[in-house]
């Protein structure tokens, strides 16, 4: 209960925070809100005459990456990016992934696998000591392990349709909170030309430190921090996950160096937990499309009826083009 | 909701607004300032299964407070407490398997057939998953999912719900029961049984073979035409013909609507060993001729 209260307060704070970023015309109306929880009177009733039409699409703005200029607006299906939050489904998926990521290679030797002779150590009687059958006994130092770990597979199973639903639920959760930034294809970090020229000429590696990348890394770290702080995407704002179709050298190496600001992942390496981890997700449009395409088994059918099959909602429809 | 982007002009605009409003509502600006500092907490810590989704294992014999402590829920004394009786134990009587022995055997080499029943076929036709206006071949049956995901050694048509069939179909399968043949033909449909193997059905599915109800041509006179066809067109694997006696006899039988049955001469038996009764003529030869023949046949 207390947790809910805190969460509610956080939500309220965030709403107010939003108001601080909106434009002047909207501010006065928001300022009228009192601190007490006043039951507002929204339009919760609806005439019977007008049929209820739930949302079928939601808008997605595609931005250019470093400048964040909106380039176009697309409409995406609510079944892809506006699913209700299902914490239980996300939990199933995250646990499933965690199980399958367990290495399970712990291995120990039993008394029959420990090297050595199985000769009886001493006579059965007359030693004034405990009887000893073999040197590998688990009771002795250097002996085998009684019930030790053996390599095994920890992976569990999850129905594919549930897993795919979890994947889209995670993306929808990000979208609803405004934490899903869709960038144009070819997402890459532009590094300053002067820096690249210096790296090229090898002048950032002084005499005696040809092997060291300390200077280059130091610059990249500071540069990355500035970029990310400027965007309010950095360590102070919960880090950022960048998802691209394939490896982008500048972005990936920079974020390897400046890991405290965020992380970069290729689309193939992403799973549900990655989508939920950092403050926001910045994803290439093509990569997002491919992710949705690969995780819609509950929306598409492989049953052909009259030669056609249900292919699910269209993944992206242009709304506003440049 | 669009992504929250820190756009400089917007921030400047808001700051101006807040400055003008600060006198009237200082709290708002306070909280606005606070919210900039809010830490983004991951949802990962707040994920959980639904209540009741997971049953906790009962740990038996782990102390009195558990309710399953002292006797572990098994009561007092006797067989029920101490163990169980093997399912095969017949109370001390000599087991039937010992007094009577095992009977029969399992033929592991028998071809395993996928089953298609007529009521299911009709349901598939009604749902639009099979087109009855076209020839229904193993390719169509497999692609429609009527026999499930795995391809077995053949497809057999059975007559469950034969009264529900109301669409005439043109179907080619590996085997068909007598009543299924009757039900299909009663409606004016056509049924042919043809020899298939697992491999040949896979090739039909991926389009490496072409379906036909004709056996492979046999004899030197066909070589040229077959080669000509192979040289001109794209390569297709030929569908195999049966080689075992039982299979050949099955597909030679008109009662099974076998694809080899048209090759039978009028009055010829589908069996390779037994002739039709009454057909055989006794050829009488003289004793001398018989002896002469024996002399010829003698090897040593």
Tab-separated table of C-alpha atoms in Angstrom, chain B residues 22-259:
chain	number	residue	atom	x	y	z
B	22	UNK	CA	5.550	31.793	-9.197
B	23	UNK	CA	3.895	34.464	-7.087
B	24	UNK	CA	0.475	32.852	-7.344
B	25	UNK	CA	1.485	29.184	-6.867
B	26	UNK	CA	4.906	28.651	-5.404
B	27	UNK	CA	4.168	24.982	-4.797
B	28	UNK	CA	3.944	24.170	-8.448
B	29	UNK	CA	7.326	25.583	-9.246
B	30	UNK	CA	8.689	23.779	-6.227
B	31	UNK	CA	7.386	20.450	-7.445
B	32	UNK	CA	8.398	21.237	-10.992
B	33	UNK	CA	11.923	21.762	-9.724
B	34	UNK	CA	11.682	18.539	-7.737
B	35	UNK	CA	10.484	16.526	-10.676
B	36	UNK	CA	13.607	17.364	-12.629
B	37	UNK	CA	15.448	15.433	-9.952
B	38	UNK	CA	13.182	12.384	-10.055
B	39	UNK	CA	15.160	9.225	-10.548
B	40	UNK	CA	13.923	6.855	-13.156
B	41	UNK	CA	13.210	3.638	-11.326
B	42	UNK	CA	13.086	0.488	-13.384
B	43	UNK	CA	9.898	-1.507	-13.504
B	44	UNK	CA	11.952	-4.684	-13.148
B	45	UNK	CA	11.704	-4.617	-9.356
B	46	UNK	CA	7.906	-4.468	-9.508
B	47	UNK	CA	7.204	-7.458	-11.700
B	48	UNK	CA	5.364	-10.373	-10.148
B	49	UNK	CA	3.122	-13.217	-11.067
B	50	UNK	CA	-0.591	-12.834	-10.539
B	51	UNK	CA	-1.791	-13.916	-7.149
B	52	UNK	CA	-2.589	-17.625	-7.161
B	53	UNK	CA	-0.701	-18.294	-10.390
B	54	UNK	CA	1.932	-20.281	-8.610
B	55	UNK	CA	1.297	-23.113	-6.147
B	56	UNK	CA	3.798	-23.407	-3.393
B	57	UNK	CA	5.108	-26.925	-2.931
B	58	UNK	CA	3.950	-28.661	0.256
B	59	UNK	CA	6.990	-29.578	2.311
B	60	UNK	CA	6.115	-32.750	4.168
B	61	UNK	CA	7.730	-33.730	7.457
B	62	UNK	CA	9.195	-30.342	8.281
B	63	UNK	CA	7.831	-29.649	11.761
B	64	UNK	CA	4.468	-29.494	13.501
B	65	UNK	CA	3.570	-25.941	12.510
B	66	UNK	CA	3.442	-26.885	8.859
B	67	UNK	CA	0.458	-29.193	9.420
B	68	UNK	CA	2.289	-31.977	7.600
B	69	UNK	CA	4.880	-32.593	10.295
B	70	UNK	CA	4.706	-35.703	12.425
B	71	UNK	CA	3.021	-38.253	10.183
B	72	UNK	CA	3.455	-36.250	7.000
B	73	UNK	CA	-0.258	-36.436	6.281
B	74	UNK	CA	-0.180	-40.239	5.995
B	75	UNK	CA	-1.951	-41.256	9.232
B	76	UNK	CA	-0.795	-44.068	11.471
B	77	UNK	CA	0.618	-47.506	10.768
B	78	UNK	CA	0.130	-49.944	7.986
B	79	UNK	CA	0.812	-50.148	4.293
B	80	UNK	CA	-0.692	-46.752	3.611
B	81	UNK	CA	1.857	-45.150	5.880
B	82	UNK	CA	4.864	-47.114	4.874
B	83	UNK	CA	4.762	-47.590	1.189
B	84	UNK	CA	2.782	-48.549	-1.809
B	85	UNK	CA	1.975	-51.627	-3.775
B	86	UNK	CA	3.463	-52.063	-7.202
B	87	UNK	CA	0.875	-51.532	-9.916
B	88	UNK	CA	1.685	-54.949	-11.355
B	89	UNK	CA	1.152	-56.805	-8.042
B	90	UNK	CA	-1.915	-58.996	-8.278
B	91	UNK	CA	-2.307	-59.791	-4.599
B	92	UNK	CA	-0.073	-62.859	-4.666
B	93	UNK	CA	-1.790	-64.590	-7.562
B	94	UNK	CA	0.544	-65.872	-10.238
B	95	UNK	CA	0.689	-62.968	-12.668
B	96	UNK	CA	-1.310	-63.531	-15.816
B	97	UNK	CA	1.713	-62.662	-17.909
B	98	UNK	CA	3.529	-65.618	-16.352
B	99	UNK	CA	0.679	-68.116	-16.473
B	100	UNK	CA	-0.404	-67.203	-20.006
B	101	UNK	CA	2.607	-65.485	-21.548
B	102	UNK	CA	2.761	-62.609	-23.989
B	103	UNK	CA	0.752	-62.740	-27.170
B	104	UNK	CA	1.176	-61.007	-30.439
B	105	UNK	CA	3.898	-58.620	-31.486
B	106	UNK	CA	4.369	-55.024	-32.530
B	107	UNK	CA	5.357	-54.585	-36.141
B	108	UNK	CA	7.937	-51.825	-35.973
B	109	UNK	CA	8.383	-51.879	-39.744
B	110	UNK	CA	4.740	-51.243	-40.542
B	111	UNK	CA	4.232	-47.882	-42.264
B	112	UNK	CA	2.730	-45.326	-39.923
B	113	UNK	CA	-0.216	-43.559	-41.501
B	114	UNK	CA	-1.598	-40.105	-40.830
B	115	UNK	CA	-5.342	-40.366	-40.406
B	116	UNK	CA	-7.868	-38.121	-42.163
B	117	UNK	CA	-11.499	-38.707	-41.261
B	118	UNK	CA	-14.378	-37.599	-43.436
B	119	UNK	CA	-16.024	-35.385	-40.797
B	120	UNK	CA	-12.764	-33.535	-40.300
B	121	UNK	CA	-12.304	-33.207	-44.038
B	122	UNK	CA	-15.789	-31.716	-44.335
B	123	UNK	CA	-15.072	-29.319	-41.444
B	124	UNK	CA	-11.883	-28.166	-43.209
B	125	UNK	CA	-13.823	-27.639	-46.432
B	126	UNK	CA	-16.527	-25.683	-44.577
B	127	UNK	CA	-13.911	-23.468	-42.926
B	128	UNK	CA	-12.357	-22.673	-46.295
B	129	UNK	CA	-9.098	-24.343	-45.363
B	130	UNK	CA	-9.335	-26.882	-48.196
B	131	UNK	CA	-10.589	-25.994	-51.665
B	132	UNK	CA	-12.887	-28.836	-52.858
B	133	UNK	CA	-13.009	-27.480	-56.412
B	134	UNK	CA	-9.380	-28.504	-56.887
B	135	UNK	CA	-7.791	-31.909	-56.629
B	136	UNK	CA	-7.010	-32.707	-52.983
B	137	UNK	CA	-3.548	-34.237	-52.805
B	138	UNK	CA	-1.186	-34.906	-49.894
B	139	UNK	CA	0.329	-31.493	-50.573
B	140	UNK	CA	-3.002	-29.754	-49.942
B	141	UNK	CA	-3.772	-31.958	-46.934
B	142	UNK	CA	-0.417	-31.285	-45.284
B	143	UNK	CA	-0.453	-27.561	-46.037
B	144	UNK	CA	-3.950	-27.162	-44.633
B	145	UNK	CA	-2.795	-28.653	-41.337
B	146	UNK	CA	-5.437	-31.398	-41.285
B	147	UNK	CA	-2.869	-34.067	-40.397
B	148	UNK	CA	-0.874	-31.959	-37.968
B	149	UNK	CA	2.716	-30.901	-38.154
B	150	UNK	CA	4.556	-34.173	-38.790
B	151	UNK	CA	4.627	-36.053	-42.060
B	152	UNK	CA	4.346	-39.801	-41.634
B	153	UNK	CA	4.684	-42.639	-44.140
B	154	UNK	CA	1.346	-42.018	-45.776
B	155	UNK	CA	-2.172	-40.651	-45.431
B	156	UNK	CA	-5.173	-42.896	-44.892
B	157	UNK	CA	-8.741	-41.733	-45.401
B	158	UNK	CA	-11.210	-43.129	-42.859
B	159	UNK	CA	-14.978	-42.879	-42.740
B	160	UNK	CA	-15.753	-41.399	-39.307
B	161	UNK	CA	-18.790	-39.172	-39.790
B	162	UNK	CA	-19.278	-40.315	-43.387
B	163	UNK	CA	-22.871	-39.109	-43.250
B	164	UNK	CA	-21.660	-35.542	-42.629
B	165	UNK	CA	-19.746	-35.438	-45.904
B	166	UNK	CA	-21.787	-33.459	-48.414
B	167	UNK	CA	-19.173	-32.003	-50.782
B	168	UNK	CA	-17.993	-34.075	-53.730
B	169	UNK	CA	-14.208	-34.197	-53.653
B	170	UNK	CA	-11.463	-35.370	-55.961
B	171	UNK	CA	-8.912	-36.820	-53.590
B	172	UNK	CA	-5.691	-38.801	-53.840
B	173	UNK	CA	-4.329	-40.482	-50.708
B	174	UNK	CA	-2.169	-43.450	-49.737
B	175	UNK	CA	-4.967	-45.648	-48.488
B	176	UNK	CA	-8.702	-45.466	-47.919
B	177	UNK	CA	-11.156	-47.613	-46.020
B	178	UNK	CA	-13.978	-49.313	-47.924
B	179	UNK	CA	-16.661	-47.184	-46.336
B	180	UNK	CA	-14.711	-43.990	-46.984
B	181	UNK	CA	-14.447	-44.909	-50.682
B	182	UNK	CA	-18.163	-45.611	-50.731
B	183	UNK	CA	-19.020	-42.312	-49.020
B	184	UNK	CA	-16.874	-40.246	-51.399
B	185	UNK	CA	-18.218	-41.953	-54.512
B	186	UNK	CA	-21.817	-41.785	-53.333
B	187	UNK	CA	-21.596	-38.010	-53.699
B	188	UNK	CA	-20.052	-38.230	-57.143
B	189	UNK	CA	-16.526	-37.641	-55.937
B	190	UNK	CA	-13.388	-39.381	-57.127
B	191	UNK	CA	-10.853	-41.207	-55.014
B	192	UNK	CA	-7.533	-42.722	-56.033
B	193	UNK	CA	-5.020	-44.370	-53.762
B	194	UNK	CA	-1.359	-43.966	-54.633
B	195	UNK	CA	1.883	-45.128	-53.129
B	196	UNK	CA	3.682	-42.375	-51.186
B	197	UNK	CA	6.695	-42.361	-48.939
B	198	UNK	CA	7.663	-39.832	-46.304
B	199	UNK	CA	10.352	-38.438	-48.583
B	200	UNK	CA	8.099	-38.199	-51.614
B	201	UNK	CA	5.438	-36.337	-49.619
B	202	UNK	CA	8.090	-33.879	-48.382
B	203	UNK	CA	9.149	-33.302	-51.987
B	204	UNK	CA	5.553	-32.735	-53.032
B	205	UNK	CA	5.213	-30.216	-50.229
B	206	UNK	CA	8.202	-28.142	-51.325
B	207	UNK	CA	7.419	-28.495	-55.026
B	208	UNK	CA	10.311	-30.785	-55.935
B	209	UNK	CA	7.874	-33.379	-57.300
B	210	UNK	CA	4.689	-33.207	-59.305
B	211	UNK	CA	1.644	-35.216	-58.286
B	212	UNK	CA	0.437	-37.851	-60.707
B	213	UNK	CA	-1.712	-40.957	-60.470
B	214	UNK	CA	0.244	-42.723	-63.224
B	215	UNK	CA	2.933	-45.278	-62.394
B	216	UNK	CA	6.445	-44.813	-63.756
B	217	UNK	CA	6.771	-46.073	-67.344
B	218	UNK	CA	8.729	-49.304	-67.560
B	219	UNK	CA	10.523	-50.541	-70.669
B	220	UNK	CA	13.149	-49.426	-73.168
B	221	UNK	CA	10.577	-47.790	-75.424
B	222	UNK	CA	9.953	-45.073	-72.817
B	223	UNK	CA	13.604	-44.070	-72.332
B	224	UNK	CA	13.724	-41.522	-75.127
B	225	UNK	CA	10.522	-39.721	-74.204
B	226	UNK	CA	11.423	-39.564	-70.512
B	227	UNK	CA	14.904	-38.243	-71.268
B	228	UNK	CA	13.483	-35.691	-73.671
B	229	UNK	CA	11.111	-34.443	-71.020
B	230	UNK	CA	13.888	-34.247	-68.413
B	231	UNK	CA	16.152	-32.292	-70.767
B	232	UNK	CA	13.528	-29.746	-71.690
B	233	UNK	CA	11.737	-29.026	-68.447
B	234	UNK	CA	12.921	-28.253	-64.932
B	235	UNK	CA	14.035	-31.263	-62.919
B	236	UNK	CA	11.431	-32.925	-60.747
B	237	UNK	CA	11.933	-35.981	-58.601
B	238	UNK	CA	9.706	-38.818	-59.786
B	239	UNK	CA	7.237	-40.307	-57.349
B	240	UNK	CA	8.284	-43.838	-56.418
B	241	UNK	CA	6.233	-46.944	-57.136
B	242	UNK	CA	5.811	-49.697	-54.559
B	243	UNK	CA	8.330	-52.527	-54.554
B	244	UNK	CA	7.038	-54.835	-51.839
B	245	UNK	CA	4.524	-57.507	-52.726
B	246	UNK	CA	1.914	-56.299	-50.250
B	247	UNK	CA	2.039	-52.720	-51.460
B	248	UNK	CA	1.899	-53.705	-55.126
B	249	UNK	CA	-1.100	-55.916	-54.453
B	250	UNK	CA	-2.855	-53.138	-52.518
B	251	UNK	CA	-2.528	-50.628	-55.350
B	252	UNK	CA	-3.361	-53.223	-58.034
B	253	UNK	CA	-6.719	-53.817	-56.366
B	254	UNK	CA	-9.654	-51.953	-57.936
B	255	UNK	CA	-11.516	-52.327	-54.640
B	256	UNK	CA	-8.935	-49.966	-53.094
B	257	UNK	CA	-9.146	-47.650	-56.117
B	258	UNK	CA	-5.443	-48.303	-56.477
B	259	UNK	CA	-3.563	-46.358	-59.140
